[in-house]
C-alpha cells in the first residue's frame, strides 16, 4: 500500500467532510475517519482527514487529541500535515486554534507555519489580515453572536496573537498576488524576523492556487478548507474523475431527516410534494413509549423498493418549540436522535444501501449507530456534501453509500438530486 501524502486533522465533523471534499476535487483520493482509528489504514489513498470534535472543548483536551491524531498520521507515513479549522476562525482567546497549532509545531519541530481560513467560494476572504464574511467584516457577521465562539474582532493577526506565545505576522495580498516565488521570499523574511505564524490574505481561488506551491516545504499548514485546493499540485496530482470514483451504487434508497433548519424543511416539503413516500416521527409519541421503530419498519416494507423512502422528524420552528416546552430541549433532541439512528440501523440491516442523512447531530448519531469508523469520499452533491462509501458491520455486503448533510446545506431538490448524482 502507498504512503499517505497529506495527513489532516479537522476540529469538527462537517468541517472534515468539507476539507475532504476540496481535496477530492483537486484530484486526491481521500479517506475520512471518525476519530482516531485504532488500527492502521487499510485502504490506499493520498490524504486522510481525521474528524475530531475539538473546536470548543478545553484547550488541553484539544491539544492531546490533536497530538494523538498526529502520531497516528505519522505512523501512516504522512509527509505533510494540515490542521483544519472553521472558515470563520471560530475560537476564543483561550483557543483552540493557537494552542493546537503550537502543540503541533512543537511536536514536528517546526518554527513556522501559516494560518488562513480564506474560502473565497463560500464568501470567506482575507485582506490586510481582516476576515470578511460575504460583504461584511467578520465582526459584523452573524458570528458576533455565536453562543460558544463569538467573533468580534476581524483582525486575524490580533485574534491569533491572543492565543499564542509565538509572534504572529502577515503575508499581504500584494505579495500573494505576485505568486509562489514572492510568497516564499516573504516566508523566509518573516522567519528571519522571528515570526512563527503568518495570516495569509486571499481573495480568490487563483490566490489559493498561487499559495499552494509556496507551501510545498512547510511540514505543517493550518487553514480552513480553502487552502487545500492548491496543494495537490505539489504532489504531482492533477484534478481527475478517478479520485471521486466510488464503487457502483445499488440497492434500496432511504433518507433520514432530523434537521429542522429552513433548508431541510424546504427539502422535505419538496420531496413530499413530488409524490415521495414519507413517514413522520412524532416526538411526543416517542415520549409516550409508542413502538415507533416497528411502525416505521412496517411502513417501509409496504413501499415500492424502487423509490427512496423518507423518514423524518423535521418540523417547523413552532412545532419544535411546542415539543421542547413539553419534553425539554436536550431530551427532545436526544430522543429523536436515538429513534432516527435506530431506524437507520434497522434499514441498513434490511438492505438499504444508499442513505441520505440530514442534520449535523443526526448524522453523528447515525454514523455511530451504524458502526462507521471511516469513509471514502466521492462526488459532491452540493458544496461540502459528498457521497461517501463506508464499511458498516450492519450493511449487507459490508458497505453502504452514505451522505451526511448538515442542516442548512443543499437546494430544495437535494433529496432527489442526491440519488441522481450517485446513479
Ligand atoms: P442541523 O444540522 O439542522 O442543526 P441537527 O441534526 O444537528 O440538525 O439538529 C437537530 C436537532 O433537533 C436534533 O437533536 C434532533 O434530534 C432534534 N429534532 C429533530 N426533530 C425534532 C422535533 N420535531 N422536535 C424537537 N426536536 C427535534
CSV table of C-alpha atoms and ligand atoms in Angstrom, one decimal:
chain,number,residue,atom,x,y,z
A,1,UNK,CA,0.0,0.0,0.0
A,2,UNK,CA,1.2,3.5,-0.9
A,3,UNK,CA,2.0,6.1,1.7
A,4,UNK,CA,-0.4,8.8,2.8
A,5,UNK,CA,0.9,12.1,1.4
A,6,UNK,CA,-1.2,14.6,3.3
A,7,UNK,CA,-2.4,13.9,6.9
A,8,UNK,CA,-5.2,16.2,8.1
A,9,UNK,CA,-6.7,16.9,11.5
A,10,UNK,CA,-10.1,18.6,11.5
A,11,UNK,CA,-11.6,20.2,14.6
A,12,UNK,CA,-15.2,19.1,13.8
A,13,UNK,CA,-17.1,16.5,11.7
A,14,UNK,CA,-18.8,18.5,9.0
A,15,UNK,CA,-15.6,20.6,8.6
A,16,UNK,CA,-13.7,17.4,8.0
A,17,UNK,CA,-16.1,16.5,5.2
A,18,UNK,CA,-15.8,19.9,3.7
A,19,UNK,CA,-12.0,19.6,3.6
A,20,UNK,CA,-12.1,16.1,2.2
A,21,UNK,CA,-14.4,17.3,-0.5
A,22,UNK,CA,-12.0,20.0,-1.5
A,23,UNK,CA,-9.1,17.6,-1.6
A,24,UNK,CA,-11.1,15.2,-3.8
A,25,UNK,CA,-11.9,18.0,-6.2
A,26,UNK,CA,-8.2,18.7,-6.6
A,27,UNK,CA,-7.6,15.1,-7.6
A,28,UNK,CA,-6.6,13.4,-4.3
A,29,UNK,CA,-8.1,10.1,-3.2
A,30,UNK,CA,-9.3,10.7,0.3
A,31,UNK,CA,-10.4,8.7,3.3
A,32,UNK,CA,-12.1,10.4,6.3
A,33,UNK,CA,-12.1,8.8,9.7
A,34,UNK,CA,-14.4,9.5,12.6
A,35,UNK,CA,-12.0,10.0,15.4
A,36,UNK,CA,-8.5,8.4,15.6
A,37,UNK,CA,-8.6,4.9,14.2
A,38,UNK,CA,-7.5,2.1,16.4
A,39,UNK,CA,-5.8,0.3,13.5
A,40,UNK,CA,-3.5,1.2,10.6
A,41,UNK,CA,-5.1,2.4,7.4
A,42,UNK,CA,-6.4,-0.5,5.3
A,43,UNK,CA,-7.1,1.5,2.1
A,44,UNK,CA,-4.9,3.1,-0.5
A,45,UNK,CA,-5.3,6.9,-0.6
A,46,UNK,CA,-3.4,10.2,-1.0
A,47,UNK,CA,-4.9,12.0,2.0
A,48,UNK,CA,-6.5,11.1,5.3
A,49,UNK,CA,-8.8,13.5,7.2
A,50,UNK,CA,-9.3,12.7,10.9
A,51,UNK,CA,-12.5,14.2,12.1
A,52,UNK,CA,-12.2,15.3,15.8
A,53,UNK,CA,-14.7,17.3,17.9
A,54,UNK,CA,-12.2,19.7,19.5
A,55,UNK,CA,-13.4,23.1,18.4
A,56,UNK,CA,-15.0,24.1,21.7
A,57,UNK,CA,-13.5,21.6,24.2
A,58,UNK,CA,-10.9,22.7,26.8
A,59,UNK,CA,-7.6,23.6,25.1
A,60,UNK,CA,-5.7,20.9,26.9
A,61,UNK,CA,-8.1,18.3,25.6
A,62,UNK,CA,-7.9,19.6,22.1
A,63,UNK,CA,-4.1,19.5,22.2
A,64,UNK,CA,-3.9,16.0,23.5
A,65,UNK,CA,-6.4,14.6,20.9
A,66,UNK,CA,-4.7,16.5,18.1
A,67,UNK,CA,-1.3,15.2,19.1
A,68,UNK,CA,-2.7,11.6,19.1
A,69,UNK,CA,-4.1,12.2,15.7
A,70,UNK,CA,-0.7,13.5,14.5
A,71,UNK,CA,1.1,10.4,15.9
A,72,UNK,CA,-1.4,8.1,14.0
A,73,UNK,CA,-0.9,10.1,10.8
A,74,UNK,CA,2.9,9.9,11.1
A,75,UNK,CA,2.6,6.2,11.5
A,76,UNK,CA,0.8,6.0,8.2
A,77,UNK,CA,3.8,7.8,6.6
A,78,UNK,CA,2.2,11.2,6.0
A,79,UNK,CA,4.7,13.8,4.7
A,80,UNK,CA,2.8,17.0,5.3
A,81,UNK,CA,0.1,17.8,7.9
A,82,UNK,CA,-2.9,20.1,7.8
A,83,UNK,CA,-4.8,21.4,10.8
A,84,UNK,CA,-8.3,22.4,9.6
A,85,UNK,CA,-10.5,24.8,11.5
A,86,UNK,CA,-13.6,26.8,10.6
A,87,UNK,CA,-13.6,29.4,7.8
A,88,UNK,CA,-14.8,32.0,10.3
A,89,UNK,CA,-11.8,31.2,12.6
A,90,UNK,CA,-14.2,30.1,15.4
A,91,UNK,CA,-12.2,30.3,18.6
A,92,UNK,CA,-11.9,32.2,21.9
A,93,UNK,CA,-8.8,33.9,23.5
A,94,UNK,CA,-8.1,30.6,25.2
A,95,UNK,CA,-8.1,28.8,21.8
A,96,UNK,CA,-8.2,26.3,20.3
A,97,UNK,CA,-6.6,27.4,17.1
A,98,UNK,CA,-3.4,28.9,18.7
A,99,UNK,CA,-2.8,26.3,21.3
A,100,UNK,CA,-3.3,23.3,18.9
A,101,UNK,CA,-1.1,24.9,16.3
A,102,UNK,CA,1.7,25.5,18.7
A,103,UNK,CA,1.5,21.9,20.1
A,104,UNK,CA,1.6,20.5,16.5
A,105,UNK,CA,4.6,22.8,15.6
A,106,UNK,CA,6.5,21.7,18.8
A,107,UNK,CA,5.8,18.0,18.1
A,108,UNK,CA,7.0,18.4,14.5
A,109,UNK,CA,10.0,20.6,15.5
A,110,UNK,CA,8.7,23.4,13.1
A,111,UNK,CA,9.4,27.1,13.7
A,112,UNK,CA,7.0,28.5,11.1
A,113,UNK,CA,3.5,27.9,9.7
A,114,UNK,CA,0.7,29.8,8.1
A,115,UNK,CA,-2.9,30.4,9.2
A,116,UNK,CA,-5.5,31.2,6.6
A,117,UNK,CA,-9.3,30.5,6.9
A,118,UNK,CA,-9.8,32.0,3.4
A,119,UNK,CA,-12.5,30.2,1.4
A,120,UNK,CA,-13.5,32.7,-1.4
A,121,UNK,CA,-16.1,30.3,-3.0
A,122,UNK,CA,-18.0,30.5,0.3
A,123,UNK,CA,-17.5,34.2,0.7
A,124,UNK,CA,-14.6,34.0,3.2
A,125,UNK,CA,-11.9,36.4,2.0
A,126,UNK,CA,-8.9,38.0,3.9
A,127,UNK,CA,-7.5,41.4,3.1
A,128,UNK,CA,-4.7,43.1,5.2
A,129,UNK,CA,-5.3,40.3,7.7
A,130,UNK,CA,-9.0,41.2,8.1
A,131,UNK,CA,-11.6,38.4,7.5
A,132,UNK,CA,-14.7,39.2,5.5
A,133,UNK,CA,-17.8,37.0,5.5
A,134,UNK,CA,-19.6,37.8,2.3
A,135,UNK,CA,-19.7,41.6,2.1
A,136,UNK,CA,-19.1,42.4,5.8
A,137,UNK,CA,-16.3,42.1,8.2
A,138,UNK,CA,-16.3,39.0,10.5
A,139,UNK,CA,-17.2,41.3,13.4
A,140,UNK,CA,-20.3,42.5,11.7
A,141,UNK,CA,-21.4,39.0,10.6
A,142,UNK,CA,-23.7,36.6,12.4
A,143,UNK,CA,-20.6,35.2,14.1
A,144,UNK,CA,-20.5,38.1,16.5
A,145,UNK,CA,-23.4,36.4,18.4
A,146,UNK,CA,-22.3,32.8,18.2
A,147,UNK,CA,-23.2,31.2,21.6
A,148,UNK,CA,-19.8,29.5,22.1
A,149,UNK,CA,-17.2,31.3,20.0
A,150,UNK,CA,-18.4,34.9,19.4
A,151,UNK,CA,-16.0,36.6,16.9
A,152,UNK,CA,-15.9,40.3,17.5
A,153,UNK,CA,-12.5,41.2,16.1
A,154,UNK,CA,-11.9,40.8,12.3
A,155,UNK,CA,-8.2,41.4,12.5
A,156,UNK,CA,-6.9,37.8,12.5
A,157,UNK,CA,-3.3,38.8,13.3
A,158,UNK,CA,-4.6,40.2,16.6
A,159,UNK,CA,-7.1,37.3,17.2
A,160,UNK,CA,-4.4,34.7,16.7
A,161,UNK,CA,-1.8,36.7,18.7
A,162,UNK,CA,-4.0,36.5,21.8
A,163,UNK,CA,-3.9,32.7,21.5
A,164,UNK,CA,-0.2,32.1,21.1
A,165,UNK,CA,3.2,32.9,22.6
A,166,UNK,CA,4.8,32.9,19.1
A,167,UNK,CA,4.8,36.1,17.2
A,168,UNK,CA,2.1,36.4,14.5
A,169,UNK,CA,2.8,38.2,11.2
A,170,UNK,CA,1.0,38.7,7.8
A,171,UNK,CA,1.6,37.7,4.2
A,172,UNK,CA,-0.2,40.6,2.5
A,173,UNK,CA,-2.3,40.4,-0.6
A,174,UNK,CA,0.3,42.5,-2.6
A,175,UNK,CA,2.7,39.6,-2.1
A,176,UNK,CA,0.2,36.7,-2.6
A,177,UNK,CA,-0.8,38.2,-6.0
A,178,UNK,CA,2.8,38.1,-7.2
A,179,UNK,CA,2.8,34.3,-7.0
A,180,UNK,CA,4.7,31.5,-5.3
A,181,UNK,CA,8.2,32.9,-5.5
A,182,UNK,CA,7.3,36.2,-3.9
A,183,UNK,CA,5.3,34.3,-1.1
A,184,UNK,CA,8.4,32.0,-0.5
A,185,UNK,CA,10.6,35.1,-0.2
A,186,UNK,CA,8.2,36.7,2.3
A,187,UNK,CA,8.1,33.5,4.3
A,188,UNK,CA,12.0,33.5,4.7
A,189,UNK,CA,11.9,37.2,5.6
A,190,UNK,CA,9.3,36.5,8.3
A,191,UNK,CA,11.3,33.6,9.6
A,192,UNK,CA,14.4,35.8,9.9
A,193,UNK,CA,12.3,38.3,11.9
A,194,UNK,CA,11.4,35.6,14.4
A,195,UNK,CA,7.7,35.4,13.2
A,196,UNK,CA,6.3,31.9,13.9
A,197,UNK,CA,2.8,32.2,12.4
A,198,UNK,CA,1.6,34.2,9.5
A,199,UNK,CA,-2.0,35.0,8.5
A,200,UNK,CA,-2.3,34.9,4.6
A,201,UNK,CA,-4.5,37.2,2.6
A,202,UNK,CA,-6.5,35.7,-0.2
A,203,UNK,CA,-9.5,36.9,-2.3
A,204,UNK,CA,-10.0,34.3,-4.9
A,205,UNK,CA,-9.3,30.7,-5.9
A,206,UNK,CA,-6.5,31.9,-8.1
A,207,UNK,CA,-4.8,33.3,-5.0
A,208,UNK,CA,-5.1,30.0,-3.3
A,209,UNK,CA,-3.6,28.2,-6.3
A,210,UNK,CA,-0.6,30.6,-6.1
A,211,UNK,CA,-0.3,30.0,-2.4
A,212,UNK,CA,-0.2,26.2,-2.8
A,213,UNK,CA,3.3,25.8,-4.4
A,214,UNK,CA,4.8,28.2,-1.9
A,215,UNK,CA,3.7,25.8,0.9
A,216,UNK,CA,5.3,22.7,-0.5
A,217,UNK,CA,8.2,22.7,2.1
A,218,UNK,CA,6.1,23.5,5.2
A,219,UNK,CA,5.5,20.3,7.2
A,220,UNK,CA,2.5,21.9,8.9
A,221,UNK,CA,-0.2,24.0,7.3
A,222,UNK,CA,-3.1,25.4,9.3
A,223,UNK,CA,-6.2,26.7,7.4
A,224,UNK,CA,-9.9,26.4,6.6
A,225,UNK,CA,-10.7,24.1,3.8
A,226,UNK,CA,-9.9,26.6,1.0
A,227,UNK,CA,-6.1,26.4,1.1
A,228,UNK,CA,-6.4,22.7,0.3
A,229,UNK,CA,-7.3,23.3,-3.3
A,230,UNK,CA,-3.8,24.4,-4.1
A,231,UNK,CA,-1.9,21.5,-2.5
A,232,UNK,CA,-2.4,18.5,-4.8
A,233,UNK,CA,-0.1,20.1,-7.4
A,234,UNK,CA,2.8,19.8,-5.0
A,235,UNK,CA,2.5,16.0,-5.1
A,236,UNK,CA,2.2,15.9,-8.9
A,237,UNK,CA,-1.5,15.2,-8.7
A,238,UNK,CA,-3.9,16.7,-11.2
A,239,UNK,CA,-7.6,17.0,-10.8
A,240,UNK,CA,-9.3,13.9,-12.2
A,241,UNK,CA,-12.5,11.9,-12.1
A,242,UNK,CA,-10.6,8.9,-10.8
A,243,UNK,CA,-10.3,10.4,-7.3
A,244,UNK,CA,-14.0,10.7,-6.9
A,245,UNK,CA,-14.9,7.2,-8.2
A,246,UNK,CA,-16.7,5.2,-5.6
A,247,UNK,CA,-17.8,1.6,-6.1
A,248,UNK,CA,-21.1,1.3,-8.1
A,249,UNK,CA,-24.2,2.0,-6.0
A,250,UNK,CA,-27.1,-0.4,-5.9
A,251,UNK,CA,-29.8,-1.5,-3.5
A,252,UNK,CA,-32.6,0.4,-1.8
A,253,UNK,CA,-32.6,4.1,-1.0
A,254,UNK,CA,-33.6,6.0,2.1
A,255,UNK,CA,-33.5,9.4,3.6
A,256,UNK,CA,-33.3,10.0,7.4
A,257,UNK,CA,-34.0,13.6,8.3
A,258,UNK,CA,-33.6,15.0,11.8
A,259,UNK,CA,-32.7,18.6,10.9
A,260,UNK,CA,-35.3,21.3,11.5
A,261,UNK,CA,-33.4,24.0,9.5
A,262,UNK,CA,-35.2,26.2,7.0
A,263,UNK,CA,-33.3,24.4,4.1
A,264,UNK,CA,-34.2,20.9,5.4
A,265,UNK,CA,-37.9,21.8,6.0
A,266,UNK,CA,-38.0,23.0,2.3
A,267,UNK,CA,-36.3,19.8,1.1
A,268,UNK,CA,-38.7,17.6,3.0
A,269,UNK,CA,-41.7,19.6,1.7
A,270,UNK,CA,-40.4,19.4,-1.9
A,271,UNK,CA,-39.8,15.6,-1.7
A,272,UNK,CA,-43.3,15.0,-0.4
A,273,UNK,CA,-44.9,17.4,-2.9
A,274,UNK,CA,-43.2,15.5,-5.7
A,275,UNK,CA,-45.0,12.3,-4.6
A,276,UNK,CA,-42.2,10.9,-2.5
A,277,UNK,CA,-43.1,8.5,0.3
A,278,UNK,CA,-42.6,9.9,3.8
A,279,UNK,CA,-43.1,8.7,7.3
A,280,UNK,CA,-43.2,11.4,10.1
A,281,UNK,CA,-41.8,10.7,13.5
A,282,UNK,CA,-43.8,12.3,16.3
A,283,UNK,CA,-41.5,13.2,19.3
A,284,UNK,CA,-44.5,13.2,21.7
A,285,UNK,CA,-45.5,9.6,20.7
A,286,UNK,CA,-41.9,8.6,21.2
A,287,UNK,CA,-42.0,10.2,24.7
A,288,UNK,CA,-45.1,8.1,25.4
A,289,UNK,CA,-43.2,5.0,24.5
A,290,UNK,CA,-45.1,4.1,21.3
A,291,UNK,CA,-43.3,1.4,19.2
A,292,UNK,CA,-42.2,3.9,16.5
A,293,UNK,CA,-39.4,1.7,15.2
A,294,UNK,CA,-41.8,-1.2,14.4
A,295,UNK,CA,-44.3,1.2,12.8
A,296,UNK,CA,-41.7,2.7,10.7
A,297,UNK,CA,-40.2,-0.6,9.5
A,298,UNK,CA,-43.7,-2.0,8.7
A,299,UNK,CA,-44.4,1.2,6.7
A,300,UNK,CA,-41.1,0.8,4.8
A,301,UNK,CA,-42.0,-2.7,3.8
A,302,UNK,CA,-45.2,-1.5,2.2
A,303,UNK,CA,-43.4,1.0,0.0
A,304,UNK,CA,-42.1,0.4,-3.5
A,305,UNK,CA,-38.5,-0.9,-3.3
A,306,UNK,CA,-37.6,1.1,-6.4
A,307,UNK,CA,-38.1,4.5,-4.9
A,308,UNK,CA,-36.4,6.2,-1.9
A,309,UNK,CA,-38.3,6.4,1.4
A,310,UNK,CA,-38.1,9.4,3.7
A,311,UNK,CA,-38.3,9.0,7.5
A,312,UNK,CA,-38.3,12.4,9.2
A,313,UNK,CA,-38.7,14.3,12.4
A,314,UNK,CA,-38.1,17.6,10.6
A,315,UNK,CA,-40.7,20.1,11.8
A,316,UNK,CA,-41.4,23.8,11.8
A,317,UNK,CA,-39.9,26.1,14.5
A,318,UNK,CA,-43.3,26.4,16.2
A,319,UNK,CA,-43.8,22.7,16.4
A,320,UNK,CA,-40.3,22.1,17.6
A,321,UNK,CA,-40.8,24.8,20.3
A,322,UNK,CA,-44.0,23.1,21.4
A,323,UNK,CA,-42.3,19.7,21.7
A,324,UNK,CA,-39.3,21.2,23.5
A,325,UNK,CA,-41.5,23.0,26.0
A,326,UNK,CA,-43.1,19.7,26.9
A,327,UNK,CA,-40.0,17.5,26.9
A,328,UNK,CA,-37.1,19.9,27.3
A,329,UNK,CA,-34.6,20.8,24.6
A,330,UNK,CA,-31.9,18.3,25.3
A,331,UNK,CA,-34.3,15.4,26.0
A,332,UNK,CA,-36.3,16.0,22.8
A,333,UNK,CA,-33.2,16.2,20.8
A,334,UNK,CA,-31.7,13.0,22.3
A,335,UNK,CA,-34.9,11.0,21.9
A,336,UNK,CA,-35.3,11.9,18.3
A,337,UNK,CA,-31.7,11.2,17.5
A,338,UNK,CA,-32.0,7.8,19.2
A,339,UNK,CA,-35.1,6.9,17.3
A,340,UNK,CA,-33.8,8.0,13.9
A,341,UNK,CA,-30.4,6.3,14.4
A,342,UNK,CA,-32.1,3.1,15.5
A,343,UNK,CA,-34.3,3.3,12.3
A,344,UNK,CA,-31.1,3.9,10.2
A,345,UNK,CA,-29.5,0.8,11.6
A,346,UNK,CA,-32.6,-1.3,11.0
A,347,UNK,CA,-32.9,0.0,7.4
A,348,UNK,CA,-29.3,-0.8,6.6
A,349,UNK,CA,-29.5,-4.3,8.2
A,350,UNK,CA,-32.6,-4.9,5.9
A,351,UNK,CA,-30.9,-4.0,2.7
A,352,UNK,CA,-30.9,-0.2,2.4
A,353,UNK,CA,-27.6,0.6,0.6
A,354,UNK,CA,-28.0,4.3,-0.3
A,355,UNK,CA,-28.6,6.5,2.7
A,356,UNK,CA,-29.0,10.3,2.9
A,357,UNK,CA,-28.9,11.7,6.4
A,358,UNK,CA,-29.9,15.3,7.1
A,359,UNK,CA,-28.7,17.1,10.2
A,360,UNK,CA,-25.3,17.5,11.9
A,361,UNK,CA,-26.2,15.9,15.2
A,362,UNK,CA,-28.5,13.4,13.5
A,363,UNK,CA,-25.6,12.4,11.2
A,364,UNK,CA,-23.3,11.9,14.2
A,365,UNK,CA,-25.9,9.7,15.9
A,366,UNK,CA,-26.5,7.6,12.7
A,367,UNK,CA,-22.8,7.2,11.9
A,368,UNK,CA,-22.3,5.9,15.5
A,369,UNK,CA,-25.3,3.5,15.3
A,370,UNK,CA,-24.1,2.2,12.0
A,371,UNK,CA,-20.6,1.5,13.5
A,372,UNK,CA,-19.0,3.6,10.7
A,373,UNK,CA,-15.4,4.4,11.5
A,374,UNK,CA,-14.1,5.6,8.1
A,375,UNK,CA,-15.5,6.7,4.7
A,376,UNK,CA,-14.0,7.1,1.3
A,377,UNK,CA,-15.1,10.5,-0.1
A,378,UNK,CA,-16.7,10.8,-3.5
A,379,UNK,CA,-18.6,13.3,-5.7
A,380,UNK,CA,-20.1,16.3,-4.1
A,381,UNK,CA,-23.9,16.6,-4.3
A,382,UNK,CA,-23.7,20.2,-3.1
A,383,UNK,CA,-20.6,22.2,-2.0
A,384,UNK,CA,-19.3,20.5,1.1
A,385,UNK,CA,-21.7,17.5,0.9
A,386,UNK,CA,-20.1,14.5,-0.8
A,387,UNK,CA,-21.3,10.9,-1.3
A,388,UNK,CA,-19.2,8.6,0.8
A,389,UNK,CA,-18.6,4.8,0.7
A,390,UNK,CA,-18.3,3.3,4.2
A,391,UNK,CA,-17.8,0.0,5.8
A,392,UNK,CA,-20.6,-0.9,8.3
A,393,UNK,CA,-20.9,-4.1,10.2
A,394,UNK,CA,-24.7,-3.8,9.7
A,395,UNK,CA,-24.7,-3.4,5.9
A,396,UNK,CA,-25.4,-6.4,3.8
A,397,UNK,CA,-22.2,-7.0,1.9
A,398,UNK,CA,-20.3,-4.9,4.5
A,399,UNK,CA,-20.6,-1.5,2.9
A,400,UNK,CA,-23.1,1.3,2.1
A,401,UNK,CA,-23.2,4.6,0.3
A,402,UNK,CA,-24.0,7.4,2.7
A,403,UNK,CA,-24.1,11.2,2.6
A,404,UNK,CA,-24.3,13.4,5.6
A,405,UNK,CA,-25.8,16.8,5.1
A,406,UNK,CA,-25.5,19.5,7.7
A,407,UNK,CA,-28.8,21.5,8.2
A,408,UNK,CA,-28.5,24.5,6.0
A,409,UNK,CA,-26.8,22.9,3.0
A,410,UNK,CA,-28.3,21.9,-0.3
A,411,UNK,CA,-31.0,23.3,-2.6
A,412,UNK,CA,-34.7,22.4,-2.3
A,413,UNK,CA,-34.4,19.3,-4.6
A,414,UNK,CA,-31.4,18.0,-2.6
A,415,UNK,CA,-33.0,14.6,-1.8
A,416,UNK,CA,-33.9,13.7,-5.3
A,417,UNK,CA,-30.7,15.3,-6.8
A,418,UNK,CA,-28.6,13.2,-4.4
A,419,UNK,CA,-29.7,9.8,-5.7
A,420,UNK,CA,-29.5,11.0,-9.3
A,421,UNK,CA,-25.9,12.1,-8.7
A,422,UNK,CA,-25.0,8.7,-7.3
A,423,UNK,CA,-26.6,6.9,-10.2
B,1,LIG,P1,-29.0,20.8,12.0
B,1,LIG,O1,-27.8,20.3,11.2
B,1,LIG,O2,-30.1,21.4,11.1
B,1,LIG,O3,-28.6,21.6,13.2
B,1,LIG,P2,-29.1,18.6,13.8
B,1,LIG,O4,-29.4,17.1,13.5
B,1,LIG,O5,-27.7,18.9,14.1
B,1,LIG,O6,-29.6,19.4,12.6
B,1,LIG,O7,-30.0,19.1,15.0
B,1,LIG,C1,-31.4,18.9,15.0
B,1,LIG,C2,-31.8,18.5,16.4
B,1,LIG,O8,-33.2,18.7,16.5
B,1,LIG,C3,-31.5,17.1,16.7
B,1,LIG,O9,-31.1,16.9,18.0
B,1,LIG,C4,-32.8,16.4,16.5
B,1,LIG,O10,-33.0,15.2,17.2
B,1,LIG,C5,-33.8,17.4,17.0
B,1,LIG,N1,-35.1,17.3,16.4
B,1,LIG,C6,-35.5,16.9,15.2
B,1,LIG,N2,-36.8,16.9,15.0
B,1,LIG,C7,-37.3,17.5,16.1
B,1,LIG,C8,-38.7,17.8,16.5
B,1,LIG,N3,-39.7,17.6,15.7
B,1,LIG,N4,-38.9,18.3,17.7
B,1,LIG,C9,-37.8,18.5,18.6
B,1,LIG,N5,-36.5,18.2,18.3
B,1,LIG,C10,-36.3,17.7,17.1
